[in-house]
C-alpha cells in the first residue's frame, strides 16, 4: 500500500526528526512499544524520557526495554505527562527532537483510565516550549470511545489556533474507514519563524 497506515506514518515522522544522540519523550508509555522505538532512534548517546500514570504500564515498558537491552537509554516516570516541565531535567530543555502520544487507554488495561484533554494539552504546550527547532510531536488520537471523542474535540480546537509562524500542524487520517479509526496530529516546532 502506497498510503501509510497511521502507526507506520507516526514512526516515519519520528524517524525523520529523531537522530542518534537526540533526546526524545514518550508521553504515554503504555506497553512500551514506542519507548523501544525511540530508544533505538536515539542510540547509545541519546536518551528517552517516558511518562505514564499507571504502574502496570511502567512495568511493561521496563520489561520490554530490558528484553531489547535498551533500559540504560530510558528514564521512566510514573506521573502525568502534564508534569513534563517540572519532571524533565533542565539540561534537556531546547534539545528534545521528538515526542509521541498514543491517546486513549492502555491496550489490555483498565478502560476506565484514559488520557484526558486537559492534561494532554498541558503536556503539548510544555513540550512545544522545550522542543528544539525542527522537533516534532506526534499524537495518535483514538476516538472510538466517549472520553476519546471529548479529547479529540478539545485537541483539534487547540491545535487549530496554534501560530503557524511557530508551529506547523498536520492532521493525517483516513476519511472513508468505518468505526472511528485513529488519526494522527503532528506538530513541528518552527522556532526559526519560517512559515
CSV table of C-alpha atoms in Angstrom, one decimal:
chain,number,residue,atom,x,y,z
A,1,UNK,CA,0.0,0.0,0.0
A,2,UNK,CA,1.4,3.4,-1.0
A,3,UNK,CA,-0.5,5.3,1.6
A,4,UNK,CA,0.9,4.6,5.1
A,5,UNK,CA,-1.4,3.5,7.9
A,6,UNK,CA,-1.5,5.7,11.0
A,7,UNK,CA,1.1,4.0,13.2
A,8,UNK,CA,3.7,3.4,10.5
A,9,UNK,CA,3.3,7.1,9.5
A,10,UNK,CA,3.7,8.2,13.1
A,11,UNK,CA,7.0,6.2,13.2
A,12,UNK,CA,8.1,7.6,9.8
A,13,UNK,CA,7.7,11.2,11.1
A,14,UNK,CA,9.6,10.4,14.3
A,15,UNK,CA,12.3,8.8,12.3
A,16,UNK,CA,12.7,12.0,10.2
A,17,UNK,CA,13.2,14.1,13.3
A,18,UNK,CA,15.0,12.0,15.9
A,19,UNK,CA,18.6,11.0,15.3
A,20,UNK,CA,21.5,9.3,17.2
A,21,UNK,CA,22.3,11.3,20.3
A,22,UNK,CA,19.0,13.1,20.5
A,23,UNK,CA,16.5,13.5,23.4
A,24,UNK,CA,13.0,12.1,22.9
A,25,UNK,CA,9.9,11.8,25.0
A,26,UNK,CA,7.3,9.0,25.1
A,27,UNK,CA,4.4,10.9,26.8
A,28,UNK,CA,2.2,7.8,27.1
A,29,UNK,CA,4.4,4.8,27.7
A,30,UNK,CA,1.6,2.2,27.5
A,31,UNK,CA,3.1,-1.2,26.9
A,32,UNK,CA,6.5,0.3,25.8
A,33,UNK,CA,6.4,-0.2,22.0
A,34,UNK,CA,7.1,3.5,21.2
A,35,UNK,CA,9.6,3.7,24.1
A,36,UNK,CA,11.6,1.0,22.5
A,37,UNK,CA,11.3,2.6,19.0
A,38,UNK,CA,12.5,5.9,20.4
A,39,UNK,CA,15.4,4.3,22.3
A,40,UNK,CA,16.6,2.7,19.1
A,41,UNK,CA,16.4,6.0,17.3
A,42,UNK,CA,18.4,8.0,19.9
A,43,UNK,CA,21.1,5.3,20.1
A,44,UNK,CA,23.7,4.9,22.8
A,45,UNK,CA,24.4,8.6,23.1
A,46,UNK,CA,20.8,9.8,23.3
A,47,UNK,CA,18.1,9.4,25.9
A,48,UNK,CA,14.4,8.9,26.1
A,49,UNK,CA,12.1,10.0,28.9
A,50,UNK,CA,8.8,8.2,29.3
A,51,UNK,CA,5.7,9.1,31.2
A,52,UNK,CA,2.7,7.1,32.3
A,53,UNK,CA,0.4,7.3,35.4
A,54,UNK,CA,-0.1,3.5,35.6
A,55,UNK,CA,2.4,1.3,37.4
A,56,UNK,CA,1.3,-1.6,35.1
A,57,UNK,CA,2.4,0.4,32.0
A,58,UNK,CA,5.8,1.4,33.6
A,59,UNK,CA,6.4,-2.3,34.5
A,60,UNK,CA,5.5,-3.5,31.0
A,61,UNK,CA,7.7,-0.9,29.4
A,62,UNK,CA,10.6,-1.6,31.7
A,63,UNK,CA,10.4,-5.3,30.8
A,64,UNK,CA,10.2,-4.6,27.1
A,65,UNK,CA,13.2,-2.3,27.2
A,66,UNK,CA,15.3,-4.8,29.2
A,67,UNK,CA,14.3,-7.5,26.7
A,68,UNK,CA,15.8,-5.3,23.9
A,69,UNK,CA,18.8,-4.3,26.1
A,70,UNK,CA,17.7,-0.6,25.9
A,71,UNK,CA,16.9,0.1,29.6
A,72,UNK,CA,20.0,2.2,30.0
A,73,UNK,CA,18.8,4.7,27.4
A,74,UNK,CA,15.5,5.4,29.1
A,75,UNK,CA,14.2,7.1,32.2
A,76,UNK,CA,10.6,6.3,33.1
A,77,UNK,CA,8.4,8.4,35.3
A,78,UNK,CA,5.2,7.1,36.9
A,79,UNK,CA,3.5,10.5,36.7
A,80,UNK,CA,1.2,12.5,34.4
A,81,UNK,CA,2.7,13.9,31.2
A,82,UNK,CA,1.2,17.3,32.3
A,83,UNK,CA,4.1,17.5,34.7
A,84,UNK,CA,6.8,17.3,32.0
A,85,UNK,CA,8.4,20.7,32.7
A,86,UNK,CA,8.9,20.1,36.3
A,87,UNK,CA,10.0,16.4,35.8
A,88,UNK,CA,12.4,16.7,32.9
A,89,UNK,CA,15.9,17.9,33.8
A,90,UNK,CA,16.6,21.5,32.8
A,91,UNK,CA,19.6,20.2,30.7
A,92,UNK,CA,17.2,18.7,28.1
A,93,UNK,CA,15.1,21.9,27.6
A,94,UNK,CA,15.6,23.0,24.0
A,95,UNK,CA,17.1,19.7,23.0
A,96,UNK,CA,14.0,17.4,22.6
A,97,UNK,CA,13.9,16.2,19.0
A,98,UNK,CA,10.7,14.2,19.1
A,99,UNK,CA,7.8,13.2,21.3
A,100,UNK,CA,4.9,10.8,20.9
A,101,UNK,CA,1.5,10.4,22.4
A,102,UNK,CA,-0.8,7.4,21.9
A,103,UNK,CA,-4.0,8.7,23.4
A,104,UNK,CA,-6.9,6.7,25.0
A,105,UNK,CA,-6.4,3.9,27.3
A,106,UNK,CA,-3.7,1.2,27.9
A,107,UNK,CA,-4.2,-1.7,25.5
A,108,UNK,CA,-5.2,-4.7,27.6
A,109,UNK,CA,-5.5,-2.5,30.7
A,110,UNK,CA,-8.3,-0.7,32.6
A,111,UNK,CA,-10.5,1.1,30.1
A,112,UNK,CA,-11.8,3.4,32.8
A,113,UNK,CA,-8.4,5.0,32.9
A,114,UNK,CA,-7.9,7.1,29.7
A,115,UNK,CA,-5.9,10.2,28.8
A,116,UNK,CA,-7.7,13.4,29.4
A,117,UNK,CA,-7.8,16.5,27.2
A,118,UNK,CA,-6.7,18.9,29.9
A,119,UNK,CA,-3.5,17.1,30.8
A,120,UNK,CA,-2.7,16.2,27.1
A,121,UNK,CA,-3.0,19.8,26.0
A,122,UNK,CA,-0.9,20.9,29.0
A,123,UNK,CA,1.8,18.4,28.0
A,124,UNK,CA,1.7,19.5,24.4
A,125,UNK,CA,2.1,23.2,25.4
A,126,UNK,CA,5.0,22.3,27.7
A,127,UNK,CA,6.7,20.2,25.0
A,128,UNK,CA,6.3,23.0,22.4
A,129,UNK,CA,8.2,25.3,24.8
A,130,UNK,CA,11.2,23.0,25.0
A,131,UNK,CA,11.4,21.3,21.6
A,132,UNK,CA,14.4,22.0,19.6
A,133,UNK,CA,13.9,23.8,16.2
A,134,UNK,CA,12.5,21.2,13.8
A,135,UNK,CA,11.5,19.0,16.7
A,136,UNK,CA,8.2,17.1,16.3
A,137,UNK,CA,5.3,16.0,18.4
A,138,UNK,CA,3.2,13.1,17.1
A,139,UNK,CA,-0.2,12.4,18.6
A,140,UNK,CA,-2.2,9.3,17.7
A,141,UNK,CA,-5.8,10.0,18.6
A,142,UNK,CA,-8.1,7.1,19.4
A,143,UNK,CA,-11.7,8.5,19.5
A,144,UNK,CA,-13.8,5.4,19.4
A,145,UNK,CA,-15.0,5.9,23.0
A,146,UNK,CA,-16.7,8.8,24.8
A,147,UNK,CA,-13.5,10.1,26.5
A,148,UNK,CA,-11.7,9.8,23.2
A,149,UNK,CA,-14.3,11.9,21.5
A,150,UNK,CA,-14.0,14.6,24.2
A,151,UNK,CA,-10.2,14.6,23.9
A,152,UNK,CA,-10.3,14.7,20.1
A,153,UNK,CA,-12.5,17.7,20.0
A,154,UNK,CA,-10.5,19.7,22.6
A,155,UNK,CA,-7.2,18.8,20.9
A,156,UNK,CA,-8.4,19.8,17.5
A,157,UNK,CA,-9.7,23.1,18.9
A,158,UNK,CA,-6.4,23.7,20.5
A,159,UNK,CA,-4.1,22.9,17.5
A,160,UNK,CA,-6.2,24.8,15.0
A,161,UNK,CA,-5.2,28.0,16.6
A,162,UNK,CA,-1.5,27.5,17.1
A,163,UNK,CA,0.5,30.2,15.5
A,164,UNK,CA,1.7,29.0,12.1
A,165,UNK,CA,4.9,31.0,12.4
A,166,UNK,CA,5.8,28.9,15.4
A,167,UNK,CA,4.2,25.5,14.8
A,168,UNK,CA,3.3,23.6,11.7
A,169,UNK,CA,0.2,21.4,12.5
A,170,UNK,CA,-0.8,18.4,10.4
A,171,UNK,CA,-3.8,16.1,10.6
A,172,UNK,CA,-3.5,12.8,8.8
A,173,UNK,CA,-6.5,10.5,8.6
A,174,UNK,CA,-8.4,8.0,6.5
A,175,UNK,CA,-11.8,9.6,5.7
A,176,UNK,CA,-13.6,6.5,4.4
A,177,UNK,CA,-12.9,4.0,7.1
A,178,UNK,CA,-15.6,2.8,9.5
A,179,UNK,CA,-15.8,2.8,13.3
A,180,UNK,CA,-13.9,5.9,14.2
A,181,UNK,CA,-10.4,4.9,13.0
A,182,UNK,CA,-7.5,6.6,14.8
A,183,UNK,CA,-5.9,9.6,13.2
A,184,UNK,CA,-2.7,11.5,13.7
A,185,UNK,CA,-1.8,15.0,14.6
A,186,UNK,CA,1.8,16.2,14.0
A,187,UNK,CA,3.2,19.4,15.3
A,188,UNK,CA,6.6,20.7,14.2
A,189,UNK,CA,8.5,23.4,16.0
A,190,UNK,CA,9.2,26.2,13.6
A,191,UNK,CA,11.3,28.2,16.1
A,192,UNK,CA,13.1,30.0,13.3
A,193,UNK,CA,9.8,31.7,12.5
A,194,UNK,CA,9.5,30.4,8.9
A,195,UNK,CA,6.0,29.7,7.6
